[in-house]
Short mmCIF file of N, CA and C in Angstrom, two decimals:
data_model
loop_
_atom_site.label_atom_id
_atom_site.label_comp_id
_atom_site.label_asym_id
_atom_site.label_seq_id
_atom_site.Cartn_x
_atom_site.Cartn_y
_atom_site.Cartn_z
N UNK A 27 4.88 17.85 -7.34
CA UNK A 27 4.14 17.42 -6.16
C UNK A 27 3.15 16.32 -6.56
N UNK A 28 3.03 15.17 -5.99
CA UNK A 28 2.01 14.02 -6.13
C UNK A 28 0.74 14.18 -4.92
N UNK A 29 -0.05 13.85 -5.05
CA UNK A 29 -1.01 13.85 -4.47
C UNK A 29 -1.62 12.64 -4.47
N UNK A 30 -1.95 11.76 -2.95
CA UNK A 30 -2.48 10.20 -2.92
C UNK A 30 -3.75 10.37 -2.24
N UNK A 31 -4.66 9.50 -3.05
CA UNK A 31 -5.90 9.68 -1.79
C UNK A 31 -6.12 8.32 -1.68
N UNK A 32 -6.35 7.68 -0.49
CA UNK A 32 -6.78 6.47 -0.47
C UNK A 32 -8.06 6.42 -0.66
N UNK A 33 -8.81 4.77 -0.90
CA UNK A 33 -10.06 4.58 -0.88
C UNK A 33 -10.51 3.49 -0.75
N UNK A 34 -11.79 2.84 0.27
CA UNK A 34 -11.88 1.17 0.20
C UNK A 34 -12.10 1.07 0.82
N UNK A 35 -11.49 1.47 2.51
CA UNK A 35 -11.13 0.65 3.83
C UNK A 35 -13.26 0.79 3.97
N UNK A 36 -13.23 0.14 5.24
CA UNK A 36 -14.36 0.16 6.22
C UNK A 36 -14.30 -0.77 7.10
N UNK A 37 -15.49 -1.30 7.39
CA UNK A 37 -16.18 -2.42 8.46
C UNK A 37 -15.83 -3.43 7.85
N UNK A 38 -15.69 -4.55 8.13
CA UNK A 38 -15.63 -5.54 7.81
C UNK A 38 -15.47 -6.72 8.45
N UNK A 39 -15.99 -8.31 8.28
CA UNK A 39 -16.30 -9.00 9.46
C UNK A 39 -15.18 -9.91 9.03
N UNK A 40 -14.35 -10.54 10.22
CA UNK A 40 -13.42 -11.51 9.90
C UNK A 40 -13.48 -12.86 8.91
N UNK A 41 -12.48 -12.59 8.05
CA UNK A 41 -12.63 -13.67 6.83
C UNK A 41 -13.21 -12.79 5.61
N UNK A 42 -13.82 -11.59 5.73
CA UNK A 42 -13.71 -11.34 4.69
C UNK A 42 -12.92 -10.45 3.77
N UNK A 43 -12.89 -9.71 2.93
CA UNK A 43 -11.88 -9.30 2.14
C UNK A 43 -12.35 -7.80 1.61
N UNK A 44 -11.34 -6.99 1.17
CA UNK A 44 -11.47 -5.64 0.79
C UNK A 44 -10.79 -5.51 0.29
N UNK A 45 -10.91 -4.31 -0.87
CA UNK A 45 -9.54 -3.93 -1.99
C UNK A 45 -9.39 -2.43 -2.00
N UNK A 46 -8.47 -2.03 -0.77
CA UNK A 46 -7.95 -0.70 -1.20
C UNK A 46 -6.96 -0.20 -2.84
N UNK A 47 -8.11 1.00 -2.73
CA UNK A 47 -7.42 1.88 -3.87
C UNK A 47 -6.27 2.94 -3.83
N UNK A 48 -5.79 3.41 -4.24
CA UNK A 48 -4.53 4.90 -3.81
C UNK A 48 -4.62 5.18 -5.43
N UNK A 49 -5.30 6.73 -5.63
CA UNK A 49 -4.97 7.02 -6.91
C UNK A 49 -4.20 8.55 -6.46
N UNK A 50 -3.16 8.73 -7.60
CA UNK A 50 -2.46 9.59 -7.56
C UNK A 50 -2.22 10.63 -8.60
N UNK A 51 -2.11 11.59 -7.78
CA UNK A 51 -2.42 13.13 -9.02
C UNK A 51 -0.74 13.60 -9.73
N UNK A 52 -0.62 13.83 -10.76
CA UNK A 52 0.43 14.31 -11.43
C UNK A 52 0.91 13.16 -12.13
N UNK A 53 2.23 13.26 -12.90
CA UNK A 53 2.62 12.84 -14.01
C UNK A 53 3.72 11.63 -13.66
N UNK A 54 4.11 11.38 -12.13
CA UNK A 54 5.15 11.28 -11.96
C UNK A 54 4.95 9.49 -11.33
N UNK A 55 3.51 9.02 -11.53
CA UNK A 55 3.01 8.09 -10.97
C UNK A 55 3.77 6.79 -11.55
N UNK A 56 3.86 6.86 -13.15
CA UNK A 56 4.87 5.21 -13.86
C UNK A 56 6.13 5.72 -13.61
N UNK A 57 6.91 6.17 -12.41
CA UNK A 57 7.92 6.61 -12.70
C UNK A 57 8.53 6.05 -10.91
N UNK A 58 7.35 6.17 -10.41
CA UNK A 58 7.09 5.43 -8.61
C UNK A 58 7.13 4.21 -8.52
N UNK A 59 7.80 3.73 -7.65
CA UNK A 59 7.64 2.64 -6.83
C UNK A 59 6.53 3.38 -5.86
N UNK A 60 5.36 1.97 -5.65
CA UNK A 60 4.67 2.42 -4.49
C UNK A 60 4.60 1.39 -3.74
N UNK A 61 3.65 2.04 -2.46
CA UNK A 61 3.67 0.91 -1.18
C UNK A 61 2.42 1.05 -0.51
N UNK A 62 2.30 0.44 0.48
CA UNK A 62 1.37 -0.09 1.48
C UNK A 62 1.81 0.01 2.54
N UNK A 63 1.51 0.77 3.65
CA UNK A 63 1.85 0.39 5.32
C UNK A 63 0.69 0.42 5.84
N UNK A 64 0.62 0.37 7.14
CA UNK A 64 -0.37 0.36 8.11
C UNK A 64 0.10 0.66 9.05
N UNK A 65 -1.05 1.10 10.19
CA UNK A 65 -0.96 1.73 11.18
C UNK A 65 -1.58 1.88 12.67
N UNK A 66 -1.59 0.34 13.23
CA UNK A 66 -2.35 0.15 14.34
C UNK A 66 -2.46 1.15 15.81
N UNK A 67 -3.45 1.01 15.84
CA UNK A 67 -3.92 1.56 17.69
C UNK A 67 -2.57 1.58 18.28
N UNK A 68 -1.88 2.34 18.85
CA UNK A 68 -0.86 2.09 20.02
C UNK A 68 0.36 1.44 18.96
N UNK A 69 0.10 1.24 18.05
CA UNK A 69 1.61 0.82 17.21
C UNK A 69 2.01 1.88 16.20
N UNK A 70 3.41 1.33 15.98
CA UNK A 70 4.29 1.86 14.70
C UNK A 70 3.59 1.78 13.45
N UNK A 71 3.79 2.61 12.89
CA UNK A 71 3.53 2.24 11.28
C UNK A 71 4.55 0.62 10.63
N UNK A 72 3.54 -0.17 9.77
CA UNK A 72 4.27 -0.73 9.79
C UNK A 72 4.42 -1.10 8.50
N UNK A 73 5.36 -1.96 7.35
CA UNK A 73 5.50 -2.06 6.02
C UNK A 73 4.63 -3.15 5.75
N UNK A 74 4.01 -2.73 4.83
CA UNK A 74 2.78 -4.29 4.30
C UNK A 74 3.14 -4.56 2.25
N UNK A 75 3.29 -4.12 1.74
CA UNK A 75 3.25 -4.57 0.58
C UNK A 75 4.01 -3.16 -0.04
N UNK A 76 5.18 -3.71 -1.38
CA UNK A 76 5.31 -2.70 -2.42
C UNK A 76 5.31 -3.23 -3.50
N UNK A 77 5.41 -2.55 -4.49
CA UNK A 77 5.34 -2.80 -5.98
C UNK A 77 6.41 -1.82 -6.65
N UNK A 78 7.27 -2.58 -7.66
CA UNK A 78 8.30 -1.41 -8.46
C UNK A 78 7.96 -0.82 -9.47
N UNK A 79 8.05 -0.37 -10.44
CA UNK A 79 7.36 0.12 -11.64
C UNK A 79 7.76 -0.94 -12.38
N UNK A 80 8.32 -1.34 -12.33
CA UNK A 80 8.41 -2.93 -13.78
C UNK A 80 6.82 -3.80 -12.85
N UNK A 81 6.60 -3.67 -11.78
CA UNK A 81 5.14 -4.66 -11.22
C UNK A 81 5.71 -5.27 -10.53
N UNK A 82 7.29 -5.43 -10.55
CA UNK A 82 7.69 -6.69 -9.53
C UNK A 82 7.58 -6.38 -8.22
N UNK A 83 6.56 -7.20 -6.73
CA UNK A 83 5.93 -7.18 -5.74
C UNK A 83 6.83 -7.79 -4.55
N UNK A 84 6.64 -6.92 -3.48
CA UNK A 84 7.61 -7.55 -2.59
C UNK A 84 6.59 -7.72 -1.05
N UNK A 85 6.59 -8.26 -0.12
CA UNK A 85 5.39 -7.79 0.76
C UNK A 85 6.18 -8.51 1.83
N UNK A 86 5.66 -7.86 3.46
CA UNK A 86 6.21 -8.41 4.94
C UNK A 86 5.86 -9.92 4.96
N UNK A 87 7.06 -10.37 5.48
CA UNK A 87 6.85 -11.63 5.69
C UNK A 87 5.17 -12.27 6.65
N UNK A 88 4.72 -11.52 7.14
CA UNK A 88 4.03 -11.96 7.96
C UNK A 88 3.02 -11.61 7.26
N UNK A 89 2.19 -10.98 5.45
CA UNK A 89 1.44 -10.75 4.83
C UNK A 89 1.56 -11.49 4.23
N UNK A 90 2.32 -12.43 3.42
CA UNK A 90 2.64 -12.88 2.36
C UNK A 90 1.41 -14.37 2.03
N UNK A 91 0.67 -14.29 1.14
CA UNK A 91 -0.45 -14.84 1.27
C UNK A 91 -1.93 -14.16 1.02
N UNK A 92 -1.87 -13.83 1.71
CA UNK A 92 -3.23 -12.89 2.00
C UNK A 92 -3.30 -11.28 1.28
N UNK A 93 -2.82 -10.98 0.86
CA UNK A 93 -2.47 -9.65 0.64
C UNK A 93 -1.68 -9.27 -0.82
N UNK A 94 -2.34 -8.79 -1.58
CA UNK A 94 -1.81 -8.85 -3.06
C UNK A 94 -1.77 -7.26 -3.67
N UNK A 95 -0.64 -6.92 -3.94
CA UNK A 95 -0.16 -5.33 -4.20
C UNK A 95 -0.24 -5.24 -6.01
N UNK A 96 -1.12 -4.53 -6.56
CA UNK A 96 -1.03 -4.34 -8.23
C UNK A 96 -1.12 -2.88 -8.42
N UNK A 97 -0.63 -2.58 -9.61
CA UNK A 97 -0.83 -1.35 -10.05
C UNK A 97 -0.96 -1.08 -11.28
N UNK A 98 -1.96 -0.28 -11.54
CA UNK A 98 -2.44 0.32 -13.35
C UNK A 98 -2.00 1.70 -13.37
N UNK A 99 -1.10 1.70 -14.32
CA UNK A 99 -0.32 2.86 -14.69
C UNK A 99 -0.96 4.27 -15.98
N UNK A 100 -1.92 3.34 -16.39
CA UNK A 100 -2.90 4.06 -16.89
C UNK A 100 -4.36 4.98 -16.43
N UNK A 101 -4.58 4.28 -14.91
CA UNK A 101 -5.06 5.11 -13.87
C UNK A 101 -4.36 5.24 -13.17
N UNK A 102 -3.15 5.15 -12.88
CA UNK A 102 -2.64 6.31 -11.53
C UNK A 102 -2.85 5.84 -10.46
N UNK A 103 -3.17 4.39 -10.37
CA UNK A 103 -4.10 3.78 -9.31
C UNK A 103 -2.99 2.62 -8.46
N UNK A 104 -2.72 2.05 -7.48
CA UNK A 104 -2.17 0.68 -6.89
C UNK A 104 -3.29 0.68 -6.33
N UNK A 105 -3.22 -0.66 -5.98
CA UNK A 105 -4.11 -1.77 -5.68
C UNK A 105 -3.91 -2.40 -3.89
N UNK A 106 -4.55 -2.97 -3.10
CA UNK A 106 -4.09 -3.64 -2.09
C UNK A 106 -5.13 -4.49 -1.97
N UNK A 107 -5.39 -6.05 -2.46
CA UNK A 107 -5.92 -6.88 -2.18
C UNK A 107 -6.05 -7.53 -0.69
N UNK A 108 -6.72 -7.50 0.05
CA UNK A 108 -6.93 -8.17 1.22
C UNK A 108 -7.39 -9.33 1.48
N UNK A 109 -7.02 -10.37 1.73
CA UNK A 109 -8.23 -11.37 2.01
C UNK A 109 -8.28 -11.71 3.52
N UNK A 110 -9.17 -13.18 3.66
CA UNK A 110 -8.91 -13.62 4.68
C UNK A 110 -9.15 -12.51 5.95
N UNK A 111 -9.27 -11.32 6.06
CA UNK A 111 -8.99 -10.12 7.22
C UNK A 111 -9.15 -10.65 8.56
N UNK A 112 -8.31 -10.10 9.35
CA UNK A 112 -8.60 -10.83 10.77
C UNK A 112 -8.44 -9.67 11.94
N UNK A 113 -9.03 -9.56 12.73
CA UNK A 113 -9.27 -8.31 13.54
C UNK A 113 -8.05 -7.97 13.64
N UNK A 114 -6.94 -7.95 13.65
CA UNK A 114 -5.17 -8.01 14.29
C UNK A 114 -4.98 -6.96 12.63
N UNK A 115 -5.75 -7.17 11.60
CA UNK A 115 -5.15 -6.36 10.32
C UNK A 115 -6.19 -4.73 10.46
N UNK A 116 -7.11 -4.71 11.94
CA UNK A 116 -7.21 -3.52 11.75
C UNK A 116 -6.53 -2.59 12.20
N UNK A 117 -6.65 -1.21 11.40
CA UNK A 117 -5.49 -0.24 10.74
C UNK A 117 -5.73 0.69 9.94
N UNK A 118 -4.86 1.86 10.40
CA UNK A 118 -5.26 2.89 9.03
C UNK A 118 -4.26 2.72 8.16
N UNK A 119 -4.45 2.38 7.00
CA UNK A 119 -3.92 1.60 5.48
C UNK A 119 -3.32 3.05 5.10
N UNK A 120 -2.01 3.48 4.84
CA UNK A 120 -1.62 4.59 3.80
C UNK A 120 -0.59 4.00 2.45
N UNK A 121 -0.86 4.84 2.18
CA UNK A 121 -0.13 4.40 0.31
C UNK A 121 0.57 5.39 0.42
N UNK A 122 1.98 4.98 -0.60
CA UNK A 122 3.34 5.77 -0.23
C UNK A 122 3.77 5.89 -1.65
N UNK A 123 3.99 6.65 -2.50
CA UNK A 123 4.85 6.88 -3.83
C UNK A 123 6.68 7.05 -3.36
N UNK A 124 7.35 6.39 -4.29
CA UNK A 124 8.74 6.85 -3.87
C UNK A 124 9.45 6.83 -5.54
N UNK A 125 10.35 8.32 -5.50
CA UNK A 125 10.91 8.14 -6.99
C UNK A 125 11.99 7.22 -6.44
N UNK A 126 12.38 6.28 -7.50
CA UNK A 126 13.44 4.81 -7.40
C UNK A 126 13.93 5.21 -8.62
N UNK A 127 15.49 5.36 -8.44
CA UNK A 127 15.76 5.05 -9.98
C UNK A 127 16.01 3.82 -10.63
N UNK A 128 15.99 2.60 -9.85
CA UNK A 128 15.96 1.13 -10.79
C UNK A 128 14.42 1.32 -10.66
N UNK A 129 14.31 0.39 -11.36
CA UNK A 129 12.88 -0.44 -12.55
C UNK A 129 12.38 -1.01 -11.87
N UNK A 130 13.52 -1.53 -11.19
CA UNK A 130 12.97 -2.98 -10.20
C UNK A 130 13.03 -3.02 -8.51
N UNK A 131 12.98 -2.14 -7.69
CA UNK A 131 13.22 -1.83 -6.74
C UNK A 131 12.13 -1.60 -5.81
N UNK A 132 11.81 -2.10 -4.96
CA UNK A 132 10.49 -2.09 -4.28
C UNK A 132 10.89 -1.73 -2.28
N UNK A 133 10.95 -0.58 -2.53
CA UNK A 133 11.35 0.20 -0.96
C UNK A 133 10.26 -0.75 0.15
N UNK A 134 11.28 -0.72 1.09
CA UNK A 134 9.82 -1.25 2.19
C UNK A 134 10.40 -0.67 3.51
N UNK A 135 11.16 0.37 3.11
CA UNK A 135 11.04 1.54 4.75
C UNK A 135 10.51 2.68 4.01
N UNK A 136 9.92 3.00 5.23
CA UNK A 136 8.86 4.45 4.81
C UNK A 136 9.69 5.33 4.14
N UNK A 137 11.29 5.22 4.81
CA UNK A 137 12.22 6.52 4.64
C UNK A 137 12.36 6.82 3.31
N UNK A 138 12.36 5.94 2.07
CA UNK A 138 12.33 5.48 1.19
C UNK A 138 11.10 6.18 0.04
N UNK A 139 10.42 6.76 0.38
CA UNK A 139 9.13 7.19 0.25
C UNK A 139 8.55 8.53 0.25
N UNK A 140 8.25 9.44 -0.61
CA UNK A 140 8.76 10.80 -1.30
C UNK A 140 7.38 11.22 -0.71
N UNK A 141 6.07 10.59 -0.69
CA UNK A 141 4.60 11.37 -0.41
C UNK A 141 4.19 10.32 0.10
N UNK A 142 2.92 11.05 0.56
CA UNK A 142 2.00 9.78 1.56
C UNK A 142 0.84 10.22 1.37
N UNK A 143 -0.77 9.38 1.43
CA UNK A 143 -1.56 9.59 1.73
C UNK A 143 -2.35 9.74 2.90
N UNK A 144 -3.54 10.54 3.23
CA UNK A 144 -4.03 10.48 4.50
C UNK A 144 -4.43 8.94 5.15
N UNK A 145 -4.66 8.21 4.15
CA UNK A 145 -4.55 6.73 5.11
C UNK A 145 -6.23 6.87 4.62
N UNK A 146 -6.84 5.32 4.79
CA UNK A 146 -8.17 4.51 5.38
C UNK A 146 -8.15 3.41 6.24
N UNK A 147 -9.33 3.82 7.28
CA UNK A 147 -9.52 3.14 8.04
C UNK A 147 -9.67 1.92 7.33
N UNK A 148 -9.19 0.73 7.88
CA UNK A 148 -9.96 -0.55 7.82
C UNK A 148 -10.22 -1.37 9.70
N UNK A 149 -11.30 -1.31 9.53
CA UNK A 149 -11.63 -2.37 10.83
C UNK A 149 -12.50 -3.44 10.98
N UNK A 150 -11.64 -4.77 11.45
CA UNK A 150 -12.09 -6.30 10.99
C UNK A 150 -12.42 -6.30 12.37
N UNK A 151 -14.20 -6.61 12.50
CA UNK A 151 -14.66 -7.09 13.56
C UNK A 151 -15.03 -8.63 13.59
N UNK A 152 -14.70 -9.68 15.08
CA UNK A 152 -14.75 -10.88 14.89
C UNK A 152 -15.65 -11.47 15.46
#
């Protein structure tokens, strides 16, 4: 069993930037592909950034820029760089572990995706 907690989100005023955390409990973390979705008011969850366990990064076309996915395998930790934020990216942010058996494989449907965290708020006021 993995266990994700997110951490980071809050207030924040348009244009500026935040770096969600997701650290994860058990052994099974360099062994994950992880991810990034979000989750607007009245919308779908939607795919924002993954990372494979080799590091190689894949992210939604409509993030690509602004938004930078890393992970330290020595904390247990991925990363979600934000910049730029614009009221339209507020959302509750969840982090997703998925066992992959390639190296290089970076899931970007949820289905794909073995645990989840409770999510953080982020909300960009303009």
């Amino acid at each position: 069993q993995v266990q994700l907690v997110e951490s980071g989100g809050g207030l924040v005023q348009a244009g500026g930037s935040l770096r969600l955390s997701c650290t994860a409990s058990g052994r099974t973390f360099s062994s994950s592909a992880m991810g990034w979705f979000r989750q607007a008011p009245g919308k779908e969850r939607e795919f924002v950034a993954a990372i494979a366990r080799s590091g190689i990064t894949y992210y939604a076309d409509s993030e690509k820029g602004r938004f930078t996915i890393s992970r330290d395998n020595g904390k247990n930790t991925v990363y979600l760089q934000v910049d730029s934020l614009k009221p339209e990216d507020t959302a509750v942010y969840y982090c997703a572990a998925g066992r992959t058996a390639s190296y290089y494989y970076t899931p970007s449907v949820g289905d794909e995706y073995d645990y989840w965290g409770q999510g953080t708020q982020v909300t960009v006021s303009s």
